[in-house]
Amino acid sequence: MDAGFFYSYHLGWTRMDARTLLGDLEAEGLRPTHPVTGRTVLVSLDSGSLGARSPVTREQLLSIAGLQRLREVGFRLWTDGGLDLLVRIRQARSGVVAVEFSVGELPEPEREHAVSAIRRTVGRASVLCIGFVVDRSGATAATDWDGVVIEGDAHLHSWPDTVAVRDETAARHPQLAVMDGVEMSPWKVYGNEVLGV
């Protein structure tokens, strides 16, 4: 996921969180079913079979996306216009689950719709959303975002559009601690697109 992205981080992720997230995204026009075939597919993220697809039912996707048996799962979301974006849900560090949306390949209007829809849904999907990162161009893809959002210690070499972390994480991060962020409970939000989130 090197292109533009939206990453969110959650504690206590369950099948119910996956169900809530998927339902909210569907209400926003981002659906796991292909608009023509009506199929839902898992996308392999393994290097040996990268991109291979496996059809699943919606219930199977919800079960798998809860990560009770797997460490990560990939699938596609489709826009009303027939464009798609890759989603990866994975076990990160310290019991945190990262939900990663690759938005960089979408044309600008669809990308902005997707970013807004994802932003509206991530906090509802898990009341324990500890933070998120938005980088529409993917310029900060090499940054250790797990280290920034979860542990509050990874260095930022460049800035994304937006990064949101809990107050206690901001206070211990050497760069964020000396910056003024905008309070948007339960996060402190930084970046050049703060008011757009």
CSV table of C-alpha atoms in Angstrom, one decimal:
chain,number,residue,atom,x,y,z
A,1,MET,CA,0.0,0.0,0.0
A,2,ASP,CA,2.5,2.6,-1.2
A,3,ALA,CA,0.1,5.0,-2.8
A,4,GLY,CA,-2.2,7.4,-0.9
A,5,PHE,CA,-3.7,5.9,2.2
A,6,PHE,CA,-5.9,6.2,5.2
A,7,TYR,CA,-4.8,4.1,8.2
A,8,SER,CA,-6.8,3.8,11.4
A,9,TYR,CA,-5.8,2.0,14.6
A,10,HIS,CA,-8.1,0.2,17.0
A,11,LEU,CA,-8.0,-1.6,20.4
A,12,GLY,CA,-10.2,-4.5,21.2
A,13,TRP,CA,-11.1,-5.2,17.5
A,14,THR,CA,-13.8,-7.9,17.1
A,15,ARG,CA,-16.1,-9.3,14.5
A,16,MET,CA,-18.7,-6.8,15.6
A,17,ASP,CA,-16.3,-3.9,14.9
A,18,ALA,CA,-15.7,-5.3,11.4
A,19,ARG,CA,-19.5,-5.6,11.0
A,20,THR,CA,-20.0,-2.0,12.1
A,21,LEU,CA,-17.2,-0.7,9.9
A,22,LEU,CA,-18.5,-2.5,6.8
A,23,GLY,CA,-22.1,-1.5,7.4
A,24,ASP,CA,-21.1,2.2,7.8
A,25,LEU,CA,-18.9,2.1,4.7
A,26,GLU,CA,-21.7,0.5,2.7
A,27,ALA,CA,-24.0,3.3,3.9
A,28,GLU,CA,-21.4,5.8,2.6
A,29,GLY,CA,-21.3,4.1,-0.9
A,30,LEU,CA,-18.2,1.9,-0.4
A,31,ARG,CA,-19.2,-1.7,-0.8
A,32,PRO,CA,-17.4,-5.0,-0.7
A,33,THR,CA,-19.6,-6.4,-3.5
A,34,HIS,CA,-18.6,-5.8,-7.1
A,35,PRO,CA,-21.3,-3.5,-8.7
A,36,VAL,CA,-21.7,-5.8,-11.7
A,37,THR,CA,-21.0,-9.3,-10.6
A,38,GLY,CA,-22.2,-8.9,-7.0
A,39,ARG,CA,-19.2,-10.9,-5.8
A,40,THR,CA,-17.2,-10.3,-2.7
A,41,VAL,CA,-13.5,-11.3,-2.9
A,42,LEU,CA,-10.6,-11.6,-0.5
A,43,VAL,CA,-7.3,-10.4,-2.0
A,44,SER,CA,-4.1,-12.3,-1.1
A,45,LEU,CA,-1.5,-10.1,0.5
A,46,ASP,CA,1.2,-12.8,0.6
A,47,SER,CA,4.2,-12.1,-1.6
A,48,GLY,CA,3.9,-15.6,-3.2
A,49,SER,CA,0.3,-15.1,-4.3
A,50,LEU,CA,0.0,-11.3,-4.2
A,51,GLY,CA,-3.3,-10.2,-5.7
A,52,ALA,CA,-4.9,-13.6,-6.0
A,53,ARG,CA,-8.6,-13.5,-5.3
A,54,SER,CA,-11.0,-15.8,-3.4
A,55,PRO,CA,-14.7,-15.3,-3.6
A,56,VAL,CA,-16.5,-15.3,-0.2
A,57,THR,CA,-19.9,-14.5,1.2
A,58,ARG,CA,-20.5,-11.3,3.2
A,59,GLU,CA,-20.8,-13.3,6.4
A,60,GLN,CA,-17.5,-15.0,5.6
A,61,LEU,CA,-15.8,-11.7,5.1
A,62,LEU,CA,-17.2,-10.3,8.4
A,63,SER,CA,-16.0,-13.4,10.2
A,64,ILE,CA,-12.5,-13.2,8.7
A,65,ALA,CA,-12.3,-9.4,9.1
A,66,GLY,CA,-12.7,-9.8,12.9
A,67,LEU,CA,-9.2,-11.4,12.9
A,68,GLN,CA,-10.0,-14.1,15.3
A,69,ARG,CA,-8.1,-16.7,13.2
A,70,LEU,CA,-5.9,-14.7,10.9
A,71,ARG,CA,-3.3,-12.0,11.4
A,72,GLU,CA,-4.5,-10.1,8.3
A,73,VAL,CA,-7.0,-10.0,5.6
A,74,GLY,CA,-7.3,-8.1,2.4
A,75,PHE,CA,-10.4,-7.2,0.3
A,76,ARG,CA,-11.7,-4.6,-2.2
A,77,LEU,CA,-14.3,-2.0,-1.6
A,78,TRP,CA,-16.2,-0.7,-4.7
A,79,THR,CA,-17.6,2.8,-5.3
A,80,ASP,CA,-20.9,3.5,-6.9
A,81,GLY,CA,-19.0,4.4,-10.0
A,82,GLY,CA,-17.3,1.0,-10.3
A,83,LEU,CA,-13.9,2.0,-9.0
A,84,ASP,CA,-12.2,0.1,-6.2
A,85,LEU,CA,-9.7,0.4,-3.4
A,86,LEU,CA,-7.8,-2.2,-1.5
A,87,VAL,CA,-8.4,-2.6,2.3
A,88,ARG,CA,-6.1,-4.5,4.6
A,89,ILE,CA,-7.0,-5.3,8.2
A,90,ARG,CA,-4.0,-6.5,10.2
A,91,GLN,CA,-2.7,-7.3,13.7
A,92,ALA,CA,-0.3,-4.5,14.5
A,93,ARG,CA,1.7,-4.0,17.7
A,94,SER,CA,0.5,-4.3,21.3
A,95,GLY,CA,-2.9,-5.8,20.6
A,96,VAL,CA,-3.8,-3.0,18.2
A,97,VAL,CA,-5.5,-3.7,14.8
A,98,ALA,CA,-4.7,-1.5,11.9
A,99,VAL,CA,-7.3,-0.9,9.1
A,100,GLU,CA,-5.6,0.3,6.0
A,101,PHE,CA,-7.3,1.8,3.0
A,102,SER,CA,-5.4,2.4,-0.2
A,103,VAL,CA,-7.0,5.5,-1.7
A,104,GLY,CA,-4.2,6.9,-3.9
A,105,GLU,CA,-5.3,5.2,-7.1
A,106,LEU,CA,-8.8,6.7,-7.1
A,107,PRO,CA,-9.4,9.9,-9.2
A,108,GLU,CA,-9.6,13.0,-7.0
A,109,PRO,CA,-13.4,13.3,-6.6
A,110,GLU,CA,-13.8,9.6,-5.7
A,111,ARG,CA,-10.7,9.8,-3.5
A,112,GLU,CA,-12.1,12.7,-1.5
A,113,HIS,CA,-15.4,10.9,-1.2
A,114,ALA,CA,-13.6,7.8,0.1
A,115,VAL,CA,-11.5,9.7,2.6
A,116,SER,CA,-14.5,11.6,4.0
A,117,ALA,CA,-16.5,8.4,4.2
A,118,ILE,CA,-13.7,6.5,5.9
A,119,ARG,CA,-13.2,9.4,8.4
A,120,ARG,CA,-16.9,9.4,9.3
A,121,THR,CA,-16.9,5.7,9.9
A,122,VAL,CA,-13.6,4.8,11.7
A,123,GLY,CA,-14.6,6.3,15.1
A,124,ARG,CA,-18.0,4.6,15.0
A,125,ALA,CA,-16.5,1.2,14.0
A,126,SER,CA,-14.6,1.0,17.3
A,127,VAL,CA,-15.0,3.3,20.3
A,128,LEU,CA,-11.4,2.4,20.9
A,129,CYS,CA,-10.0,4.0,17.8
A,130,ILE,CA,-6.7,5.3,19.1
A,131,GLY,CA,-5.7,7.3,16.0
A,132,PHE,CA,-5.6,7.6,12.3
A,133,VAL,CA,-3.4,8.9,9.4
A,134,VAL,CA,-4.4,10.4,6.1
A,135,ASP,CA,-1.8,10.8,3.3
A,136,ARG,CA,-3.5,11.2,-0.1
A,137,SER,CA,-0.2,11.1,-2.0
A,138,GLY,CA,1.5,8.3,-0.1
A,139,ALA,CA,4.6,10.5,0.5
A,140,THR,CA,4.9,9.2,4.1
A,141,ALA,CA,4.4,5.5,3.3
A,142,ALA,CA,7.9,4.7,4.6
A,143,THR,CA,7.1,6.2,8.0
A,144,ASP,CA,6.6,3.7,10.9
A,145,TRP,CA,3.0,4.7,11.5
A,146,ASP,CA,2.5,1.9,14.0
A,147,GLY,CA,5.4,3.4,16.0
A,148,VAL,CA,3.8,6.9,15.8
A,149,VAL,CA,0.2,6.1,16.6
A,150,ILE,CA,0.6,3.1,18.9
A,151,GLU,CA,3.8,3.8,20.7
A,152,GLY,CA,4.3,7.5,20.2
A,153,ASP,CA,8.0,7.2,19.4
A,154,ALA,CA,8.7,6.8,15.7
A,155,HIS,CA,10.3,9.8,14.0
A,156,LEU,CA,8.4,11.8,11.3
A,157,HIS,CA,10.6,12.7,8.4
A,158,SER,CA,7.7,14.4,6.5
A,159,TRP,CA,4.1,15.1,7.3
A,160,PRO,CA,0.9,13.5,6.1
A,161,ASP,CA,-2.2,15.4,5.4
A,162,THR,CA,-3.5,14.5,8.9
A,163,VAL,CA,-2.4,12.5,11.8
A,164,ALA,CA,-4.6,12.0,14.9
A,165,VAL,CA,-3.4,10.3,18.1
A,166,ARG,CA,-4.6,10.1,21.7
A,167,ASP,CA,-3.4,12.9,24.1
A,168,GLU,CA,-1.1,10.6,26.0
A,169,THR,CA,0.6,9.5,22.8
A,170,ALA,CA,1.0,13.0,21.6
A,171,ALA,CA,2.6,14.0,24.9
A,172,ARG,CA,5.3,11.3,24.7
A,173,HIS,CA,6.1,11.8,21.0
A,174,PRO,CA,9.2,14.0,20.7
A,175,GLN,CA,7.8,16.0,17.7
A,176,LEU,CA,4.1,16.1,18.4
A,177,ALA,CA,4.7,17.1,22.0
A,178,VAL,CA,6.1,20.4,21.0
A,179,MET,CA,3.4,21.2,18.4
A,180,ASP,CA,-0.1,22.6,18.7
A,181,GLY,CA,-2.7,20.1,17.7
A,182,VAL,CA,-6.4,20.5,17.4
A,183,GLU,CA,-8.4,18.7,20.1
A,184,MET,CA,-11.0,16.5,18.5
A,185,SER,CA,-12.0,14.1,21.2
A,186,PRO,CA,-10.7,11.5,21.8
A,187,TRP,CA,-7.7,12.6,19.6
A,188,LYS,CA,-5.3,15.4,19.1
A,189,VAL,CA,-5.1,16.1,15.4
A,190,TYR,CA,-2.1,17.5,13.4
A,191,GLY,CA,-1.4,18.4,9.8
A,192,ASN,CA,-2.2,20.7,7.0
A,193,GLU,CA,-5.7,19.1,6.5
A,194,VAL,CA,-6.9,19.1,10.1
A,195,LEU,CA,-10.1,21.0,9.5
A,196,GLY,CA,-10.9,18.7,6.6
A,197,VAL,CA,-11.1,15.6,8.7
